[in-house]
Amino acid sequence: MGQRRTEVLQAAIELLDEVGLDALTMRLLASRLGVRASALYRHYPSKQALLDAIVTHLVSPADDVVPLSDAPWDELLRGVASGVREVMLAHRDGARLISGFHHPGDEAVATFRRLIAALIAAGVPADTATIAVDTVLAYVNGYTIEEQARKTGVDGWPRERRDRAFHDGLELIIAGARGTLSS
């Protein structure tokens, strides 16, 4: 990635954290960078392309939370779910941004496939493995969107309780997948 393209991406992330997803515009970003909006289109052909690049940049570290190696499948699911949630919570409207991206990068697709392969290797039927991984990621998206929409802390839902509720729900999904294991 070119240096200027990286600068645009970093400025967009900072602006997202400052103003939120709805107020993030190419015009506002250009103003922040001291350029015309048309100059941004040399780096990103559309706002959606910029948003997809932000998502790819943000979720790449989530792959490092639990290396997709020989860890048990349930640990992989927990690690990826928790890692993606943390990335979402670290940025204003992060859950809405990540759940709404259009073009998953190669890393995201590879992570999804490796999770499915880990479940299959553990004895989960292939169709069920795909559904389990998709369900976990949908759960993370939905839970975290609601969590951010509630403006947490204001309504008396402290982080400790939110974390416990998130992990309890995740364990229900994992228990369902475990129930499909062949003996």
Short mmCIF file of C-alpha atoms in Angstrom, two decimals:
data_model
loop_
_atom_site.label_atom_id
_atom_site.label_comp_id
_atom_site.label_asym_id
_atom_site.label_seq_id
_atom_site.Cartn_x
_atom_site.Cartn_y
_atom_site.Cartn_z
CA MET A 1 0.00 0.00 0.00
CA GLY A 2 1.40 3.42 -0.97
CA GLN A 3 2.26 5.92 1.73
CA ARG A 4 -0.44 8.42 0.71
CA ARG A 5 -3.07 5.67 0.51
CA THR A 6 -2.06 4.59 4.04
CA GLU A 7 -2.37 8.20 5.24
CA VAL A 8 -5.87 8.43 3.78
CA LEU A 9 -6.83 5.15 5.45
CA GLN A 10 -5.48 6.24 8.86
CA ALA A 11 -7.22 9.61 8.60
CA ALA A 12 -10.48 7.84 7.72
CA ILE A 13 -10.20 5.60 10.80
CA GLU A 14 -9.50 8.60 13.04
CA LEU A 15 -12.45 10.46 11.53
CA LEU A 16 -14.69 7.41 11.97
CA ASP A 17 -13.81 7.33 15.67
CA GLU A 18 -14.48 11.05 15.96
CA VAL A 19 -17.72 11.51 14.00
CA GLY A 20 -19.14 8.02 13.51
CA LEU A 21 -20.09 6.02 10.44
CA ASP A 22 -23.08 8.13 9.39
CA ALA A 23 -21.12 11.40 9.38
CA LEU A 24 -18.01 9.98 7.69
CA THR A 25 -18.04 11.36 4.15
CA MET A 26 -15.42 11.59 1.44
CA ARG A 27 -15.88 15.37 1.47
CA LEU A 28 -15.26 15.61 5.22
CA LEU A 29 -12.25 13.30 4.95
CA ALA A 30 -10.83 15.37 2.09
CA SER A 31 -11.28 18.52 4.15
CA ARG A 32 -9.45 16.90 7.06
CA LEU A 33 -6.57 16.00 4.71
CA GLY A 34 -6.53 19.41 3.04
CA VAL A 35 -7.36 18.07 -0.42
CA ARG A 36 -10.36 17.98 -2.75
CA ALA A 37 -12.69 15.01 -2.46
CA SER A 38 -11.85 14.00 -6.03
CA ALA A 39 -8.23 13.41 -4.95
CA LEU A 40 -9.38 10.61 -2.62
CA TYR A 41 -10.85 8.67 -5.53
CA ARG A 42 -7.34 8.04 -6.86
CA HIS A 43 -6.77 5.89 -3.78
CA TYR A 44 -10.28 4.49 -3.26
CA PRO A 45 -12.78 4.43 -6.15
CA SER A 46 -15.78 4.87 -3.83
CA LYS A 47 -16.72 5.42 -0.22
CA GLN A 48 -17.64 1.73 0.01
CA ALA A 49 -14.17 0.77 -1.22
CA LEU A 50 -12.70 2.96 1.52
CA LEU A 51 -14.99 1.38 4.14
CA ASP A 52 -14.02 -2.11 2.95
CA ALA A 53 -10.33 -1.13 3.21
CA ILE A 54 -10.92 0.11 6.76
CA VAL A 55 -12.55 -3.21 7.68
CA THR A 56 -9.74 -5.23 6.13
CA HIS A 57 -7.20 -3.13 8.02
CA LEU A 58 -9.06 -3.41 11.34
CA VAL A 59 -9.79 -7.13 11.28
CA SER A 60 -6.33 -8.24 10.22
CA PRO A 61 -5.06 -8.08 13.84
CA ALA A 62 -8.03 -10.24 14.95
CA ASP A 63 -6.47 -13.14 13.07
CA ASP A 64 -3.54 -12.95 15.49
CA VAL A 65 -5.71 -13.40 18.61
CA VAL A 66 -5.77 -17.17 18.24
CA PRO A 67 -3.42 -18.53 15.62
CA LEU A 68 -5.31 -20.88 13.36
CA SER A 69 -3.11 -23.85 14.04
CA ASP A 70 -3.61 -26.97 16.08
CA ALA A 71 -5.77 -25.36 18.76
CA PRO A 72 -9.06 -27.16 19.45
CA TRP A 73 -11.93 -25.97 17.27
CA ASP A 74 -13.89 -24.49 20.16
CA GLU A 75 -10.90 -22.40 21.24
CA LEU A 76 -10.52 -21.17 17.68
CA LEU A 77 -14.17 -20.08 17.58
CA ARG A 78 -13.90 -18.38 20.98
CA GLY A 79 -10.68 -16.62 20.01
CA VAL A 80 -11.92 -15.33 16.68
CA ALA A 81 -15.29 -14.27 18.12
CA SER A 82 -13.69 -12.42 21.02
CA GLY A 83 -11.02 -10.87 18.80
CA VAL A 84 -13.48 -9.56 16.24
CA ARG A 85 -15.72 -8.19 19.01
CA GLU A 86 -12.78 -6.35 20.58
CA VAL A 87 -11.89 -4.79 17.24
CA MET A 88 -15.51 -3.70 16.80
CA LEU A 89 -15.68 -2.20 20.28
CA ALA A 90 -12.40 -0.33 19.80
CA HIS A 91 -13.96 1.93 17.15
CA ARG A 92 -17.05 4.08 17.10
CA ASP A 93 -19.72 2.25 15.08
CA GLY A 94 -17.17 -0.53 14.58
CA ALA A 95 -19.80 -3.27 14.64
CA ARG A 96 -21.97 -1.56 12.03
CA LEU A 97 -18.92 -0.92 9.88
CA ILE A 98 -17.60 -4.47 10.01
CA SER A 99 -20.96 -6.16 9.61
CA GLY A 100 -21.74 -4.01 6.58
CA PHE A 101 -18.62 -4.46 4.52
CA HIS A 102 -19.11 -5.73 0.97
CA HIS A 103 -15.89 -7.41 -0.08
CA PRO A 104 -14.11 -9.56 2.47
CA GLY A 105 -10.42 -9.63 1.83
CA ASP A 106 -8.42 -12.77 1.18
CA GLU A 107 -7.39 -12.95 4.86
CA ALA A 108 -11.00 -12.90 6.06
CA VAL A 109 -12.02 -15.61 3.60
CA ALA A 110 -8.99 -17.73 4.57
CA THR A 111 -9.83 -17.36 8.28
CA PHE A 112 -13.44 -18.40 7.63
CA ARG A 113 -12.30 -21.46 5.67
CA ARG A 114 -9.72 -22.47 8.29
CA LEU A 115 -12.35 -22.29 11.03
CA ILE A 116 -14.65 -24.52 9.00
CA ALA A 117 -11.79 -26.95 8.32
CA ALA A 118 -10.96 -27.12 12.06
CA LEU A 119 -14.56 -28.03 12.90
CA ILE A 120 -14.67 -30.66 10.14
CA ALA A 121 -11.38 -32.14 11.39
CA ALA A 122 -12.96 -32.40 14.87
CA GLY A 123 -15.86 -34.42 13.44
CA VAL A 124 -18.47 -31.73 12.82
CA PRO A 125 -20.29 -32.46 9.53
CA ALA A 126 -19.22 -30.04 6.77
CA ASP A 127 -22.64 -28.37 6.37
CA THR A 128 -22.94 -27.93 10.13
CA ALA A 129 -19.38 -26.56 10.38
CA THR A 130 -20.18 -23.84 7.85
CA ILE A 131 -23.40 -22.96 9.65
CA ALA A 132 -21.63 -22.93 13.03
CA VAL A 133 -18.90 -20.52 11.88
CA ASP A 134 -21.41 -18.29 10.12
CA THR A 135 -23.66 -18.32 13.20
CA VAL A 136 -20.80 -17.37 15.52
CA LEU A 137 -19.80 -14.44 13.31
CA ALA A 138 -23.43 -13.32 12.94
CA TYR A 139 -23.80 -13.53 16.73
CA VAL A 140 -20.71 -11.37 17.22
CA ASN A 141 -22.03 -8.82 14.71
CA GLY A 142 -25.53 -8.65 16.16
CA TYR A 143 -24.50 -8.65 19.80
CA THR A 144 -21.90 -5.96 19.29
CA ILE A 145 -24.15 -3.75 17.13
CA GLU A 146 -26.69 -3.78 19.94
CA GLU A 147 -23.98 -3.26 22.53
CA GLN A 148 -22.71 -0.14 20.75
CA ALA A 149 -26.22 1.14 20.00
CA ARG A 150 -27.08 1.05 23.70
CA LYS A 151 -24.31 3.57 24.40
CA THR A 152 -23.04 1.19 27.04
CA GLY A 153 -22.38 2.41 30.51
CA VAL A 154 -25.20 4.97 30.28
CA ASP A 155 -27.93 2.40 30.90
CA GLY A 156 -26.16 0.57 33.72
CA TRP A 157 -24.85 -2.30 31.61
CA PRO A 158 -21.22 -2.38 32.72
CA ARG A 159 -18.52 -3.99 30.59
CA GLU A 160 -18.11 -6.95 32.96
CA ARG A 161 -21.79 -7.91 32.61
CA ARG A 162 -21.72 -7.39 28.84
CA ASP A 163 -18.64 -9.61 28.54
CA ARG A 164 -20.22 -12.35 30.63
CA ALA A 165 -23.46 -12.24 28.63
CA PHE A 166 -21.52 -12.30 25.35
CA HIS A 167 -19.45 -15.32 26.38
CA ASP A 168 -22.50 -17.15 27.77
CA GLY A 169 -24.28 -16.74 24.43
CA LEU A 170 -21.19 -17.86 22.56
CA GLU A 171 -20.99 -20.98 24.73
CA LEU A 172 -24.59 -21.85 23.78
CA ILE A 173 -23.64 -21.76 20.10
CA ILE A 174 -20.49 -23.83 20.70
CA ALA A 175 -22.49 -26.36 22.75
CA GLY A 176 -24.89 -26.73 19.82
CA ALA A 177 -22.01 -27.38 17.42
CA ARG A 178 -20.47 -29.82 19.90
CA GLY A 179 -23.76 -31.73 19.94
CA THR A 180 -23.26 -32.56 16.26
CA LEU A 181 -19.87 -34.23 16.77
CA SER A 182 -19.71 -37.83 15.71
CA SER A 183 -18.79 -40.10 18.60
#
